[in-house]
Tab-separated table of C-alpha atoms in Angstrom:
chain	number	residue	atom	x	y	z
A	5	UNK	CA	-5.701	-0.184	7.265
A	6	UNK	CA	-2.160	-0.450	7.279
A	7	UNK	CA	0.050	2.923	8.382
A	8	UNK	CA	4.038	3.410	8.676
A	9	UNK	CA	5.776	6.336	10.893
A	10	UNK	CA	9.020	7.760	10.277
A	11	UNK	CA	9.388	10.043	13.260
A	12	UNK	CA	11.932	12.373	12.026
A	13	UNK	CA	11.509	14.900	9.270
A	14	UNK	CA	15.266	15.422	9.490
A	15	UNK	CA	18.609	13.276	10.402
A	16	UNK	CA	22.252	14.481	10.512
A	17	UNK	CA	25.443	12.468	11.022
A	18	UNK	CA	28.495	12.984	10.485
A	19	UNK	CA	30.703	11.005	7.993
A	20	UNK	CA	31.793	7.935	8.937
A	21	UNK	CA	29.324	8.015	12.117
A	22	UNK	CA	26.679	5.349	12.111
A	23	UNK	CA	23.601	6.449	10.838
A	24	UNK	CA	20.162	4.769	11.437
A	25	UNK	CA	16.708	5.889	10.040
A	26	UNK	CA	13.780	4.974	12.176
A	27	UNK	CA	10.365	3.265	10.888
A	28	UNK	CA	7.464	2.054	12.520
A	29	UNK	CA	4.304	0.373	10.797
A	30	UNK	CA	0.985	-0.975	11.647
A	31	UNK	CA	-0.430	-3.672	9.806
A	32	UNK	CA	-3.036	-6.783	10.200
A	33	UNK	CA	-1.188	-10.140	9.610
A	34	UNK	CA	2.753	-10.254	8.211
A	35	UNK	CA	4.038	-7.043	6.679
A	36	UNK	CA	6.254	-7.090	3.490
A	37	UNK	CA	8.357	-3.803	4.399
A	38	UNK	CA	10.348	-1.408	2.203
A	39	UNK	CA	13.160	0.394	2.170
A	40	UNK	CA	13.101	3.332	-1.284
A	41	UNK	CA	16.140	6.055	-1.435
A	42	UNK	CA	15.367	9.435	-3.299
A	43	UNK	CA	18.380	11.348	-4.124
A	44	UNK	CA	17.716	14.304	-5.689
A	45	UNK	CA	16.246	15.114	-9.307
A	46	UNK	CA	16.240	11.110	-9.482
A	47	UNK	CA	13.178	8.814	-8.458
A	48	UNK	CA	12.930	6.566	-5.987
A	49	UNK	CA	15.608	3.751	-5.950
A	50	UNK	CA	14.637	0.301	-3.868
A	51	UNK	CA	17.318	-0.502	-0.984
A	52	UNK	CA	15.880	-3.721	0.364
A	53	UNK	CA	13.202	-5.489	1.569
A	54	UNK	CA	12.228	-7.987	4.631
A	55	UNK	CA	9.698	-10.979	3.278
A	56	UNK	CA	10.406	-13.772	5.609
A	57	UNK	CA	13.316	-15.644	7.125
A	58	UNK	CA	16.501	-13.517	9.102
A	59	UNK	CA	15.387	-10.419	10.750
A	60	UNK	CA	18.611	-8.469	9.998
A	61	UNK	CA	18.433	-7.758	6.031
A	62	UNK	CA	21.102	-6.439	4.049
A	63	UNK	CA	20.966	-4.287	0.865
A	64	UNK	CA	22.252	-1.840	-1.525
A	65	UNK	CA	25.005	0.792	-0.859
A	66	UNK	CA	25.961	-1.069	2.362
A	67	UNK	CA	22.668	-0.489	3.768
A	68	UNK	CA	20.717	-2.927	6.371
A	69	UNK	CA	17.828	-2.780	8.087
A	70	UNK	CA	16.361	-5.003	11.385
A	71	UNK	CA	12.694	-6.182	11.358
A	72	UNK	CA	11.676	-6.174	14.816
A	73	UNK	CA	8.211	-7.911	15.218
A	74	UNK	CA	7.684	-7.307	18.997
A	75	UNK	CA	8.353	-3.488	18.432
A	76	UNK	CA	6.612	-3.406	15.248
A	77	UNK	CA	10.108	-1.471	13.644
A	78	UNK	CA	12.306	-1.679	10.657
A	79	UNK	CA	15.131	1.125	11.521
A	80	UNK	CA	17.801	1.627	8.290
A	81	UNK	CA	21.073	1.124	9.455
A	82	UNK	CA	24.388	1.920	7.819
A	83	UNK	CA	27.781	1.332	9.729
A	84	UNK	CA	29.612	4.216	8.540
A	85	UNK	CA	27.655	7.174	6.495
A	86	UNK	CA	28.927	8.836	3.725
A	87	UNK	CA	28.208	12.550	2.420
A	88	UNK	CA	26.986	10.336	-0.339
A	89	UNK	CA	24.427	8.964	1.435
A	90	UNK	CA	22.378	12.219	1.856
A	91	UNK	CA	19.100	11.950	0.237
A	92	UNK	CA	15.343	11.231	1.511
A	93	UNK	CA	14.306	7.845	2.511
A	94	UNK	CA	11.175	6.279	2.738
A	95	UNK	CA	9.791	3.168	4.436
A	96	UNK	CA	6.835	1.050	2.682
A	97	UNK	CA	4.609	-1.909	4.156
A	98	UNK	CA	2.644	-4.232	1.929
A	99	UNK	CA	-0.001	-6.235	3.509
A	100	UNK	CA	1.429	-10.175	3.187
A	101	UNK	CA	-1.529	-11.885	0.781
A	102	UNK	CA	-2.581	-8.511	-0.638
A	103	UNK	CA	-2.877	-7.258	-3.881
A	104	UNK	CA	-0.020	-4.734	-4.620
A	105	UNK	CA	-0.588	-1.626	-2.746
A	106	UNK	CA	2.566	0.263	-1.065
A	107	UNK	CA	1.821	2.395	2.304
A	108	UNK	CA	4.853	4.666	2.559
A	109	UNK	CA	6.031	7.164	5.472
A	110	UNK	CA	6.387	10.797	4.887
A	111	UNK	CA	9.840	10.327	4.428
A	112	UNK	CA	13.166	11.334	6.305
A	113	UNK	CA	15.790	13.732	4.847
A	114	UNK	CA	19.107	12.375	5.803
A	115	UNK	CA	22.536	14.920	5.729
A	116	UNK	CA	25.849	13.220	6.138
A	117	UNK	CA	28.367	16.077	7.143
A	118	UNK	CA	31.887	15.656	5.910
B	28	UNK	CA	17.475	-2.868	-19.372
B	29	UNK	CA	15.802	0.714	-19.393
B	30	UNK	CA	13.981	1.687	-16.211
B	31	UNK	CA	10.248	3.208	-15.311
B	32	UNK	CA	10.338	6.667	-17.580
B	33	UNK	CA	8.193	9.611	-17.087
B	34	UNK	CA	7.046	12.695	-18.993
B	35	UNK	CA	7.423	15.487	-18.701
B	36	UNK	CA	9.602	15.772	-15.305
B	37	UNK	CA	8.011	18.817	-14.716
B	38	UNK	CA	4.688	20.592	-15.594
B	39	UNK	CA	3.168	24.051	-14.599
B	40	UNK	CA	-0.268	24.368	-15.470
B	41	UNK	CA	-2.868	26.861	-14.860
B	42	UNK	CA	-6.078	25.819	-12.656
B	43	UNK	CA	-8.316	24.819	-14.717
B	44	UNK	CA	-6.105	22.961	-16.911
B	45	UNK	CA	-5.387	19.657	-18.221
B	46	UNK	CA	-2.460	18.030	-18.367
B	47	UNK	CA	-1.806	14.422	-18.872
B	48	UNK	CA	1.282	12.559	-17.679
B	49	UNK	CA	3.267	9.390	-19.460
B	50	UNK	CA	4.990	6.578	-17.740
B	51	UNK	CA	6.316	3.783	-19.443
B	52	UNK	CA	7.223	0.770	-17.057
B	53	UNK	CA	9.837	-1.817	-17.786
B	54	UNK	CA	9.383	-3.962	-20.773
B	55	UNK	CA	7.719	-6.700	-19.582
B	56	UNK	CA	6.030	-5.559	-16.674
B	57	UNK	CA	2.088	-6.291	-16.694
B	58	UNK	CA	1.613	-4.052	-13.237
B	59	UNK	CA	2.071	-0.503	-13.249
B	60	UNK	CA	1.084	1.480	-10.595
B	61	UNK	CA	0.742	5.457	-9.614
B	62	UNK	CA	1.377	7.146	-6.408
B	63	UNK	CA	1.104	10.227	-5.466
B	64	UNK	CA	3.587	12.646	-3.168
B	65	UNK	CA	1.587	15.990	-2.200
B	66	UNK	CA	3.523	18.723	-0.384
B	67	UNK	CA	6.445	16.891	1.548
B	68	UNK	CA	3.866	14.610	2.916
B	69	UNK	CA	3.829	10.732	2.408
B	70	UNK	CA	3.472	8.885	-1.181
B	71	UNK	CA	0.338	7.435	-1.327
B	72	UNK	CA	-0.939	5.197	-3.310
B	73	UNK	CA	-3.664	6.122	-6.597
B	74	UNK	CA	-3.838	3.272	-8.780
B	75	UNK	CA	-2.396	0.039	-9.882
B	76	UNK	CA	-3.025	-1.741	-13.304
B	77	UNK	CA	-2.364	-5.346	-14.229
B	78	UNK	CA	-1.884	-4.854	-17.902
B	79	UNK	CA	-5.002	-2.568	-19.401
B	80	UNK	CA	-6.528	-3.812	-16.580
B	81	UNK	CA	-7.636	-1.540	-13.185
B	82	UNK	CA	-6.773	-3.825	-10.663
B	83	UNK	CA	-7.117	-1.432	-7.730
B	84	UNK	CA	-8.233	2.502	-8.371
B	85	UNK	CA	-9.000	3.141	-4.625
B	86	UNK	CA	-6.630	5.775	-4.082
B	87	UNK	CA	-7.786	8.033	-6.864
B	88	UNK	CA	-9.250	11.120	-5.419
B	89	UNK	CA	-11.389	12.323	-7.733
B	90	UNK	CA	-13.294	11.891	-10.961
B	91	UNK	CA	-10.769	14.723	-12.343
B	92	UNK	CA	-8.181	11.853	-12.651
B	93	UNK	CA	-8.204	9.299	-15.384
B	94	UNK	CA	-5.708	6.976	-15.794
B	95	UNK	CA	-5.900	4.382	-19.647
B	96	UNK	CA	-2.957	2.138	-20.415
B	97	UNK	CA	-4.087	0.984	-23.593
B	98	UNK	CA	-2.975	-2.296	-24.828
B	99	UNK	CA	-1.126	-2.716	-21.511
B	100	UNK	CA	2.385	-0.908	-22.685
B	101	UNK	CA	2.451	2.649	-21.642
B	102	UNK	CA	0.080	4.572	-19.184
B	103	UNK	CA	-1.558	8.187	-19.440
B	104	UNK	CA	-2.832	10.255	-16.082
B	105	UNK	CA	-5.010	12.794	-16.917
B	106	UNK	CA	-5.968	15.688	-14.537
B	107	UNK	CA	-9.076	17.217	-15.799
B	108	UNK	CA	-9.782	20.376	-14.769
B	109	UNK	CA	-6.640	20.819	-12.394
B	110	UNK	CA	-6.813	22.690	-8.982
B	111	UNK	CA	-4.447	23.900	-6.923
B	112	UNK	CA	-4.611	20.933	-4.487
B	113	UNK	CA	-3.432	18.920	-7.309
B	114	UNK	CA	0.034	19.765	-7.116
B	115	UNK	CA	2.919	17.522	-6.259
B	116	UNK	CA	5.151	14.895	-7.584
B	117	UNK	CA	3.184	12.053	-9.165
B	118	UNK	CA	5.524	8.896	-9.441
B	119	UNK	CA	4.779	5.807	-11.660
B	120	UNK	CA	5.977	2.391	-10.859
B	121	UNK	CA	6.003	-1.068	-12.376
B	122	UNK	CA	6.595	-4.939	-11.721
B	123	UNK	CA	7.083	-8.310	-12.316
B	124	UNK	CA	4.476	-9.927	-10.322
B	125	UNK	CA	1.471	-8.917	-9.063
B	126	UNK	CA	2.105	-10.413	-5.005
B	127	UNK	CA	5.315	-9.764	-3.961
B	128	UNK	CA	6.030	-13.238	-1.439
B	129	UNK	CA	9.606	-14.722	-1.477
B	130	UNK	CA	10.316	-14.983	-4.883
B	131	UNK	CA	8.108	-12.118	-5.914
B	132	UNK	CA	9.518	-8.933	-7.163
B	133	UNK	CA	9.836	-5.668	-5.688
B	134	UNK	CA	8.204	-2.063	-7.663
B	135	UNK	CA	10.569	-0.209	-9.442
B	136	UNK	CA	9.777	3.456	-9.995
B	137	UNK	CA	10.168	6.354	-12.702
B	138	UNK	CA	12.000	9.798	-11.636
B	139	UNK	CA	8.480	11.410	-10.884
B	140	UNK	CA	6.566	14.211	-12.686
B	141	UNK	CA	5.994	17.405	-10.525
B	142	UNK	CA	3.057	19.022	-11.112
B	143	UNK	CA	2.458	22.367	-10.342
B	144	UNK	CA	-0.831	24.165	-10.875
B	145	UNK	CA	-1.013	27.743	-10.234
């Protein structure tokens, strides 16, 4: 069974600090992996995803994220935060060949501080 | 293009209860799918339909729950009774295609319904 670990409950960074959100996953065979954004009273918003190809995958908002195969990671990255970007993220994994069944983490709270 | 809607946003029910939540997916979209977020923990997975379809109900926990999507539009969740453990925010998502792969399509999702049973 497939699992994903976001280690922190809670991030803060400053604005205009780089921010990064860690994930971790376990899965058997290639993992489709998931970045979703949750700001609040709204659902969950996709950011980006890794299928194949480049490692280093860009997305919405200004957002990237590095798969890391070796490490078995997929951090969220952002050069320079904004108060904006406070909300709660969550990292998926779909099973590669599966049927469609996301395995999030339990989420991480980001807070930019202006 | 209207997105993944759910009603209500928010329900308070008594145990014992039932209440039965909407989502409407994306025009178009023949798999819909329901998670589940229970007390700050992680959103995991109930069901996933590929039009009326049950493709997948492994995640359902109990035989309270009982999802329909008649004629493959719109979907119903049913929590019959309700108990306390029951509460949380129950999200509803839909795509494209039923395999993501390269040119497959990611889920969207709805804003959530939080259920709270009391």
């Amino acid at each position: 069974a497939q699992s994903v670990a976001q280690p922190e409950d809670q991030v803060n960074v400053a604005e205009g600090n780089p921010l990064t959100v860690k994930c971790t996953y376990s899965v058997s065979g290639n993992p489709y992996l998931f970045w979703y954004v949750q700001y609040p009273n709204r659902g969950l918003q996709f950011l980006l995803k890794y299928i194949t190809g480049d490692n280093l995958v860009k997305g919405s908002y200004g957002f990237e994220a590095e798969f890391n195969k070796s490490q078995t990671s997929f951090h969220l990255k952002k050069p320079s935060a904004l108060v904006s970007d406070s909300a709660l993220y969550f990292c998926a994994v779909e099973p590669s060949g599966s049927a469609r069944q996301l395995t999030f983490g339990s989420g991480t709270q980001l807070t930019v501080l202006p | 293009e209207a997105g993944v809607t759910q009603f209500p946003s928010h329900s308070v029910i008594e145990k014992g209860q039932t209440v039965t939540l909407r989502c409407d997916p994306i025009s178009g979209h023949d798999n819909l799918y329901w998670y589940r977020r229970v007390m700050g923990k992680e959103i995991k997975f109930l069901l996933h339909f590929v039009k009326e379809s049950k493709q997948d109900e492994s995640g359902m926990p109990n035989n309270r729950f009982l999802a329909e999507r008649t004629g493959g539009t719109y979907s119903t969740l049913k929590v019959q009774p309700a108990e306390l453990e029951d509460s949380g925010v129950y999200f509803c998502a839909s795509s494209q295609d039923t395999r993501v792969g390269p040119d497959g399509s990611e889920a969207f999702f709805g804003q959530g319904t939080r259920l709270t049973v009391v």
